[in-house]
Coordinates of C-alpha atoms and ligand atoms in Angstrom, one line a residue:
X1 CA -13.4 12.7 21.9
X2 CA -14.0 9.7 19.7
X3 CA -13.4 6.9 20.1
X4 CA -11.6 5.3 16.4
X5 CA -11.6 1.3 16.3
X6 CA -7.7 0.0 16.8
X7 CA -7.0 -1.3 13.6
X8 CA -7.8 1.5 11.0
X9 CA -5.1 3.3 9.1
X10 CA -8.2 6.4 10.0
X11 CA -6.7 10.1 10.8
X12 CA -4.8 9.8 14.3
X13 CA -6.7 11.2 17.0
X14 CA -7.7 15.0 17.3
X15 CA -6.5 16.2 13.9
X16 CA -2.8 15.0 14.6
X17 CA -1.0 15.6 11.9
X18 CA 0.6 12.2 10.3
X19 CA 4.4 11.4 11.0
X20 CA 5.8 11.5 7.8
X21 CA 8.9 10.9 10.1
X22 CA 11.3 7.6 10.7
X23 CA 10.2 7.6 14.6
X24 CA 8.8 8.5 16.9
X25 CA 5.8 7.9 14.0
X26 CA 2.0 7.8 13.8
X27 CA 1.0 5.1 16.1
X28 CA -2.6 3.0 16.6
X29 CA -4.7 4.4 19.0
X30 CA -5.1 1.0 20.6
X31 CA -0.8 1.4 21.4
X32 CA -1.7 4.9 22.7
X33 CA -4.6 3.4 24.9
X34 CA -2.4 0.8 26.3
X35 CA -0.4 3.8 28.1
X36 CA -4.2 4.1 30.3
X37 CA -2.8 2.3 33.3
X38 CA 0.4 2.5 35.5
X39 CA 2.3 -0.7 36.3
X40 CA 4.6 -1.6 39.2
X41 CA 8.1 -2.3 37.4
X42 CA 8.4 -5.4 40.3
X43 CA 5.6 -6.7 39.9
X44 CA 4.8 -10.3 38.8
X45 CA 2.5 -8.4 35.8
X46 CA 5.1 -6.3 34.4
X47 CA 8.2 -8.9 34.7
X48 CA 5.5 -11.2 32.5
X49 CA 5.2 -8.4 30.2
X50 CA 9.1 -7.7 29.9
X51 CA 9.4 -11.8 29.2
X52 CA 6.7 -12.0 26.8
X53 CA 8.4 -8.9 24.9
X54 CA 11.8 -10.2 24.9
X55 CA 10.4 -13.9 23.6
X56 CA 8.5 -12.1 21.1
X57 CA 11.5 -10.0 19.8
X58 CA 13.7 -13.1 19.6
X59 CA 11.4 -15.1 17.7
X60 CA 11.0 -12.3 15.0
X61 CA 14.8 -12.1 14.6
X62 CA 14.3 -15.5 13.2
X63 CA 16.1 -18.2 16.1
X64 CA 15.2 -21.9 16.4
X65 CA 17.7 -22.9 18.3
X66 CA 17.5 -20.7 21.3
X67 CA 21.1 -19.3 20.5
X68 CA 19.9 -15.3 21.0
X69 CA 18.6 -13.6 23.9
X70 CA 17.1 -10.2 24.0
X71 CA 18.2 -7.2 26.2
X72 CA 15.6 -3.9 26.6
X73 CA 17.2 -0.7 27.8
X74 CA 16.0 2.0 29.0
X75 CA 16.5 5.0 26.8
X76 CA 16.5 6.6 22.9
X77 CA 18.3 4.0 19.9
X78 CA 21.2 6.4 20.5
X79 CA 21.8 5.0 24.7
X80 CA 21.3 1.5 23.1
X81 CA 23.7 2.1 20.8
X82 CA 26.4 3.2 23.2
X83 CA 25.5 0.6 25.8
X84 CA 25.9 -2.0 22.3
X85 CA 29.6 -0.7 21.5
X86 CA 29.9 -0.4 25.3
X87 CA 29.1 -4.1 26.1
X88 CA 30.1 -6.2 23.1
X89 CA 33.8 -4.1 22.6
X90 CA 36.2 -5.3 24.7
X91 CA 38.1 -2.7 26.2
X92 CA 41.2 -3.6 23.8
X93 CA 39.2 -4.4 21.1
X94 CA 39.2 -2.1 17.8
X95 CA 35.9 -1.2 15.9
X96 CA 35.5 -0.8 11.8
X97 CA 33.0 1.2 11.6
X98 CA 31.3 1.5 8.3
X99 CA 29.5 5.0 7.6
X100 CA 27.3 6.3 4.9
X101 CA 25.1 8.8 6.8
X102 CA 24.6 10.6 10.2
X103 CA 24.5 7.5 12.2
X104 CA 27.2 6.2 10.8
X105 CA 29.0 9.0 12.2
X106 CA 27.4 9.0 15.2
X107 CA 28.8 5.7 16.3
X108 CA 32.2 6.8 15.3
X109 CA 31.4 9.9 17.7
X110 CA 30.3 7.0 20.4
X111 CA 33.8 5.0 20.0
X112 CA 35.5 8.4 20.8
X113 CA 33.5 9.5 24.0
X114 CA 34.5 5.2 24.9
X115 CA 37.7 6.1 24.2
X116 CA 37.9 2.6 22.5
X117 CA 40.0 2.0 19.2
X118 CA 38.4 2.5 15.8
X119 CA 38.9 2.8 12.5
X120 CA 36.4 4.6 10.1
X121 CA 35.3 4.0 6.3
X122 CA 32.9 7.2 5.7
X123 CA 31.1 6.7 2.5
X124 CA 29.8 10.3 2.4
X125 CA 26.3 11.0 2.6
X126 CA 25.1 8.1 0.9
X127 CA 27.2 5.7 -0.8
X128 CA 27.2 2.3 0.3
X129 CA 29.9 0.3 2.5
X130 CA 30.6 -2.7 0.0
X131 CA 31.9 -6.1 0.4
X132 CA 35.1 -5.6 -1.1
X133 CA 36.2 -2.3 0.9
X134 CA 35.3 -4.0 4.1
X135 CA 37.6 -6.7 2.9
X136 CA 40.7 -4.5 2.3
X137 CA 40.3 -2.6 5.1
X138 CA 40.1 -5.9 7.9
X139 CA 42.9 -7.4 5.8
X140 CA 45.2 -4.3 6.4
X141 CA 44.4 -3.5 10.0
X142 CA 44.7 -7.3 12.0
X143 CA 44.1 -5.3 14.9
X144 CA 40.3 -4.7 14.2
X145 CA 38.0 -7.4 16.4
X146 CA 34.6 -5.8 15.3
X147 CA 32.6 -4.3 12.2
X148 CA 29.3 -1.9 13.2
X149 CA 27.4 -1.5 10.0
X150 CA 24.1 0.3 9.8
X151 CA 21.3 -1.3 8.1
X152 CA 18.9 1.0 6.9
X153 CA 20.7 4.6 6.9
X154 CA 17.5 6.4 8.1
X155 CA 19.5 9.6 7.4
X156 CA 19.6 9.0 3.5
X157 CA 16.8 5.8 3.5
X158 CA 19.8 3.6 1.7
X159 CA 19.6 0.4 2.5
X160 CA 22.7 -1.3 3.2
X161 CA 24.2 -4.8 2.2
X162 CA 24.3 -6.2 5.2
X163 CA 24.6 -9.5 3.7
X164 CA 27.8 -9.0 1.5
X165 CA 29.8 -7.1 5.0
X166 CA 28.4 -9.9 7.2
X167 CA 30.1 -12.6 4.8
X168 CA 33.2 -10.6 4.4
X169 CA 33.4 -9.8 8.2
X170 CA 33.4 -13.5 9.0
X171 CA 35.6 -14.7 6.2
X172 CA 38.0 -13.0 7.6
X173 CA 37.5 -14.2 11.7
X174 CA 35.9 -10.8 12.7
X175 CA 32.5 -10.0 14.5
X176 CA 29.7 -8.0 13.0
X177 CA 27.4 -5.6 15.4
X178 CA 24.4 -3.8 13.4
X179 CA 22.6 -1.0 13.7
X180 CA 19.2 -1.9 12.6
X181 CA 17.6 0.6 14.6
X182 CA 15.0 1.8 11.5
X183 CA 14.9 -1.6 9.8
X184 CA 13.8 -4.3 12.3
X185 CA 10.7 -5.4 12.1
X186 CA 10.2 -4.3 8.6
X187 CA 13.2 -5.8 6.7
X188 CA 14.5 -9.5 8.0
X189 CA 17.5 -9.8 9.7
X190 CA 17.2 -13.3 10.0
X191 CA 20.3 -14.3 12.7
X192 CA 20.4 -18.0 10.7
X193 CA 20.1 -16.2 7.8
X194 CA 22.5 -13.6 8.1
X195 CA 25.4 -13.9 10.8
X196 CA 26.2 -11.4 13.7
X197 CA 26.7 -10.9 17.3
X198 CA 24.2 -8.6 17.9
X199 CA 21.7 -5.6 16.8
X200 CA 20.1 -2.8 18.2
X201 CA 16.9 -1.4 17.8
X202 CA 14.2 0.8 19.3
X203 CA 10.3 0.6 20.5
X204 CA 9.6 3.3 18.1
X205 CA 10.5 2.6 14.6
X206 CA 9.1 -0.3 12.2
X207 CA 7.3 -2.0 15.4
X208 CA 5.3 1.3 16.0
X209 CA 6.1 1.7 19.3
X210 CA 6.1 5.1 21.1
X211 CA 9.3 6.4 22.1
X212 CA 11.1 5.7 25.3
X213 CA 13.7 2.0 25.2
X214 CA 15.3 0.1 23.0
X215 CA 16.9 -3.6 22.7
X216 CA 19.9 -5.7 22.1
X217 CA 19.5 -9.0 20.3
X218 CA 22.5 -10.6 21.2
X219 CA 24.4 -14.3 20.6
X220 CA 24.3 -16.1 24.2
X221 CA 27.4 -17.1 24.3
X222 CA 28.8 -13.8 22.6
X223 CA 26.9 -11.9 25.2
X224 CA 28.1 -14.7 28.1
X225 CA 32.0 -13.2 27.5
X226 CA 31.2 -9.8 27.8
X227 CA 31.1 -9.3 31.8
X228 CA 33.1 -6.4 32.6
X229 CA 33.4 -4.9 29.2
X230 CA 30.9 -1.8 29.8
X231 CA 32.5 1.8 30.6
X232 CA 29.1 2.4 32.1
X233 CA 26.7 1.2 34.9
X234 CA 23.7 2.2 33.5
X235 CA 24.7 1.2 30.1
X236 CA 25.9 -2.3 30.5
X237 CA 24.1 -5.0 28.6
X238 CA 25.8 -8.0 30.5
X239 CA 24.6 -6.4 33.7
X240 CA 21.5 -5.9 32.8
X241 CA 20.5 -9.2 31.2
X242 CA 21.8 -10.8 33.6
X243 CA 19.1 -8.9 36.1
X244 CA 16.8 -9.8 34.0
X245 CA 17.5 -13.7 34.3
X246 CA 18.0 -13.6 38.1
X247 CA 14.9 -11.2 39.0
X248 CA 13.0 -10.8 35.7
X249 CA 13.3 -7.3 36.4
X250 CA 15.2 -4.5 34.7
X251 CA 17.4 -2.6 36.3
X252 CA 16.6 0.7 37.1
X253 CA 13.0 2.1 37.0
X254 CA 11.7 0.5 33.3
X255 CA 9.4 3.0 30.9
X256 CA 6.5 0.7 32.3
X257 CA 3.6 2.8 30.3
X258 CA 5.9 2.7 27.0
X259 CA 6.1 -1.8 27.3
X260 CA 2.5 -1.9 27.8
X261 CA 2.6 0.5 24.3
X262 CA 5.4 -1.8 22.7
X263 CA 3.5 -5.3 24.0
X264 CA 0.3 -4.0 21.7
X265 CA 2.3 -2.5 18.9
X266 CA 4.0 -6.1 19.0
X267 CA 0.7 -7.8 19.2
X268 CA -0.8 -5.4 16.3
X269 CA 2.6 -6.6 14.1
X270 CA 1.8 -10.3 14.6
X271 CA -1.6 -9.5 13.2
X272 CA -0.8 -8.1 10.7
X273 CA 1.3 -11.0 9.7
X274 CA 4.5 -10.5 10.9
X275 CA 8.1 -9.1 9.6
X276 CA 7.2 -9.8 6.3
X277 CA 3.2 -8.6 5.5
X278 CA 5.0 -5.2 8.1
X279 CA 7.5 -5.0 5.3
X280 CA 5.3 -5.4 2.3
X281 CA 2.9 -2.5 4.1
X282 CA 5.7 -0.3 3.8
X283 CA 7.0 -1.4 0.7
X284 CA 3.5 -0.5 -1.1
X285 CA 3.7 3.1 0.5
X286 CA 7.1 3.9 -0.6
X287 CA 5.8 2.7 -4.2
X288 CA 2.9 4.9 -4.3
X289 CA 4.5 8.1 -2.7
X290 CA 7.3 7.8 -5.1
X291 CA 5.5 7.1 -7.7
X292 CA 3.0 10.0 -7.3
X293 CA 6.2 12.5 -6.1
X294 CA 7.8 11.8 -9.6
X295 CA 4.9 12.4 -11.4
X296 CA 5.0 15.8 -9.7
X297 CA 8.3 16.3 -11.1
X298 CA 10.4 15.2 -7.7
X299 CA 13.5 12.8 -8.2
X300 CA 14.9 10.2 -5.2
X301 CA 18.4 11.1 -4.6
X302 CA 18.9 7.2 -4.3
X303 CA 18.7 4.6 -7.6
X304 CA 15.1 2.0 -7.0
X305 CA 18.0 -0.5 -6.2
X306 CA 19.3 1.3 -3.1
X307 CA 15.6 2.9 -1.8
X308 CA 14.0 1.1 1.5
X309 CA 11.2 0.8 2.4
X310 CA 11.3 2.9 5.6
X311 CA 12.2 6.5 4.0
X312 CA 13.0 8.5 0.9
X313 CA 15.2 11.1 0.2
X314 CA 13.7 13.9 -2.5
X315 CA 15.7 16.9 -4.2
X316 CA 14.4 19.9 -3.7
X317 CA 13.1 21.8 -6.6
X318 CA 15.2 23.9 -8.4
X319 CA 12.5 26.7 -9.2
X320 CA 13.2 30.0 -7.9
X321 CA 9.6 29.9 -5.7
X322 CA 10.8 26.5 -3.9
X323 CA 11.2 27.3 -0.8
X324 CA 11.3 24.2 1.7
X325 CA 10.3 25.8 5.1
X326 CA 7.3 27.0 3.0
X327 CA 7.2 23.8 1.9
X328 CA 7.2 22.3 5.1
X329 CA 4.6 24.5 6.7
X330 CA 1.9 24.3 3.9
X331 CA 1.6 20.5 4.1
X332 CA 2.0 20.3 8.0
X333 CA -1.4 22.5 7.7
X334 CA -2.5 19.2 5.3
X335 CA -2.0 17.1 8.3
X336 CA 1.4 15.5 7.1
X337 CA 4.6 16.4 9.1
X338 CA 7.7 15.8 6.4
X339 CA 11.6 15.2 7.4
X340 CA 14.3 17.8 6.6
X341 CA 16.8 15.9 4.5
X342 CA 20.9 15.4 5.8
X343 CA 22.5 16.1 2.4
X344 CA 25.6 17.9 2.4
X345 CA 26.1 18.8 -1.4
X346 CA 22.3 19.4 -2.1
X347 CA 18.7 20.4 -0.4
X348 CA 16.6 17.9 0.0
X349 CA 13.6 16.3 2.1
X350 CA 12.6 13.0 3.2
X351 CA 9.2 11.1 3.8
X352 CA 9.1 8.3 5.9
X353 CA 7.1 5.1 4.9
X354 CA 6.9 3.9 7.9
X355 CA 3.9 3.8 10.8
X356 CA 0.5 3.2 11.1
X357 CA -0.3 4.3 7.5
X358 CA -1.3 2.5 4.1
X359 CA -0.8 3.5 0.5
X360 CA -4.3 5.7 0.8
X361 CA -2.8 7.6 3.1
X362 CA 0.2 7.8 0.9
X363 CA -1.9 9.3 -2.2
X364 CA -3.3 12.0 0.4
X365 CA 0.4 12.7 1.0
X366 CA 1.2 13.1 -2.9
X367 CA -1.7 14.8 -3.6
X368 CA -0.8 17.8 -1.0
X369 CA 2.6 18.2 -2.3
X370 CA 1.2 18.4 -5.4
X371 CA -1.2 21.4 -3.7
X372 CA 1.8 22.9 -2.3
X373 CA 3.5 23.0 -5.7
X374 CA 0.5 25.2 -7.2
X375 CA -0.1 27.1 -4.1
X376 CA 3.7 28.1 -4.2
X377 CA 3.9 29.0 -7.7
X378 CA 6.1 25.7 -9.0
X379 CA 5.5 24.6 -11.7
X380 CA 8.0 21.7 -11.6
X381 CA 9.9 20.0 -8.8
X382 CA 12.5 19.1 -11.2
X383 CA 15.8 19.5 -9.1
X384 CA 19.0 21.3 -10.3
X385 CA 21.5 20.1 -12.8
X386 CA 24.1 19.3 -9.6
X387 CA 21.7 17.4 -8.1
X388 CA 21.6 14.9 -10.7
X389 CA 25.4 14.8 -11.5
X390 CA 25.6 13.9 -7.5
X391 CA 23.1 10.8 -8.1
X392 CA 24.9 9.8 -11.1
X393 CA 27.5 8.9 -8.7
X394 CA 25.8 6.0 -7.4
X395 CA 26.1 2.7 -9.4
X396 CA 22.2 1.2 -10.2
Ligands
PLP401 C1 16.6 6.3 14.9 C2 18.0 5.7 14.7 C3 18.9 5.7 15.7 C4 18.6 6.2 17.1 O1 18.3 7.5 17.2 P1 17.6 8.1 18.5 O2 17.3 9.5 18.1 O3 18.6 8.1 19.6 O4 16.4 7.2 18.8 C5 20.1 5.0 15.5 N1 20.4 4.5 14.3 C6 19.5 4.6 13.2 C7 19.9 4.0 11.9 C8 18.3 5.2 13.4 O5 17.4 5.2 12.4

């Protein structure tokens, strides 16, 4: 086995195919090496590393003032999530919960397994929750305490305004939680910037992490009221944190081998120039993958205005020969692993931007889809007629 040197965007490891995927994703070899070693969770090493981490991750969410704290937990976005709604709803509170996508609709699902009030606006597949809606519906409904807006919708790619709901939320004396589970990292969610309580995301998205916790970054004093609130042990944010300040230790046996991974993938992002040159990275991938895919004839199912940087939804040809699982399978054996698309009205696919990948890479990727095209007998990937009356839908 080779040994490839940490920083190059080179072929992952032992003909690994790339993750084409919004996490887990193609990491560095150097985050992968970091996993060489085992660490005692008590130990003085580890509860270093957990600090260092958590200072790290508060500092990129943009606080001076020492107003934020951060909170790891064990488990996939989805635990963090839970342990989020959990921790930061009071038991009589009630949630807006704004939802354009499959995680949208997966927090409604987690307000109905808390068996905690809620009140859903679901946008479809793709549409996005807007200022003035969010408005309306806090004005109608005084009982609502909280909003949970997703930031990017990994399921679609959209990105959201979280800007325009935050100001709405607060004009009106609510509290904003977000979901930037696929953003963070990549995208600014600056907390003097943009106001909320707090967000959730996970080692293994736009930090390029591997797979295994997530965190909370939460308002101190937000996060001070919340004693008591969680419906779970294992799950409870307040509980945790406030472990972590008596003890510097989680509770509960830590991913140890997947913080040493996260505490290099950190130290990789600062290099690299932080939330912004991560961002731009990204950015320049989306550009030349969608760029090259409509050259091929593909369309985005989202407007430029509304596409992240973190993934893209395609239609799927309309030619009789398209088949996607063929699809799929022909440029897995190129080395790139694509994304089913979440569509309800249409087929489609997705490619994620994100990962340890640059906009070479990105050229490889439309160049094999091109392949695929000729070795399937396409001639075009222009999508269906209903495909496009769907996207005219969406305002530019
Ligand atoms: C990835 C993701 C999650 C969490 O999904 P898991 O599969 O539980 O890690 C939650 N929200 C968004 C927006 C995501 O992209």
């Amino acid at each position: 086995m080779s040994m490839v040197q940490t920083d190059s965007f080179a072929d992952p490891e032992m003909g690994e195919p790339f993750l084409l995927t919004p996490g887990p994703l193609t990491t560095a070899f150097s985050v992968k090496q970091a996993m060489l070693r085992d660490w005692g969770s008590w130990d003085g090493d580890f509860r270093a590393m957990t600090k260092s981490m958590c200072d790290q991750l508060v500092v990129m969410a943009g606080d001076t003032r020492s107003e934020f704290v951060c909170v790891p937990m064990q488990g996939s976005g989805s635990y963090c999530v839970e342990a989020l709604l959990g921790t930061f709803v009071p038991r009589d509170g009630k949630v807006l919960v704004l939802a354009n996508g499959a995680y949208g609709l997966r927090a409604a699902e987690t307000m109905r397994y808390l068996g905690r009030a809620f009140t859903l606006i679901d946008k479809g597949d793709y549409m996005p929750p807007r200022g003035d809606e969010v408005a309306a519906a806090l004005d109608a409904d005084p009982a609502i305490t909280h909003v949970i807006a997703i930031h990017c919708e990994t399921s679609s790619g959209i990105l959201n305004p979280i800007d325009e709901i935050s100001q709405v939320t607060y004009a009106r004396g609510r509290k904003l939680l977000v979901d930037s589970m696929s953003a963070f990292g990549a995208i600014e969610l600056d907390v003097e910037k943009t106001r909320y309580e707090a967000m959730v995301s996970s080692a293994n998205k736009c930090i390029e992490g591997v797979p295994g916790f997530g965190f909370v970054i939460a308002r101190k004093s937000e996060l001070e009221s919340c004693k008591g609130n969680s419906h779970s042990l294992s799950l409870d944010i307040h509980a945790q944190w406030a472990n972590l300040v008596k003890t510097g230790q989680w509770r509960y046996t830590p991913p140890t081998h997947v913080v040493a991974a996260f505490i290099e993938a950190l130290r990789m992002h600062a290099r690299e120039g932080g939330v912004e040159a991560r961002g731009a990275r990204y950015t320049r991938n989306r550009d030349v993958m969608v760029a090259g895919m409509r050259e091929l004839g593909f369309e985005t199912l989202l407007k430029d205005r509304w596409l992240s940087p973190i993934i893209v939804t395609f239609f799927c040809p309309a030619h009789r020969n398209f088949v996607f699982s063929t699809f799929y399978e022909l440029m897995k054996a190129k080395g790139f692993i694509i994304y089913p698309g979440k569509l309800t009205v249409v087929e489609s696919f997705r490619v994620g931007c994100i990962g340890r990948m640059d906009e070479h890479i990105m050229r490889r990727v439309v160049e094999a889809a091109g392949e695929c095209l000729e070795e399937m007998d396409v001639d075009t990937a222009a999508p269906p007629a209903e495909a496009i009356a769907e996207r005219a839908k969406l305002a530019a």
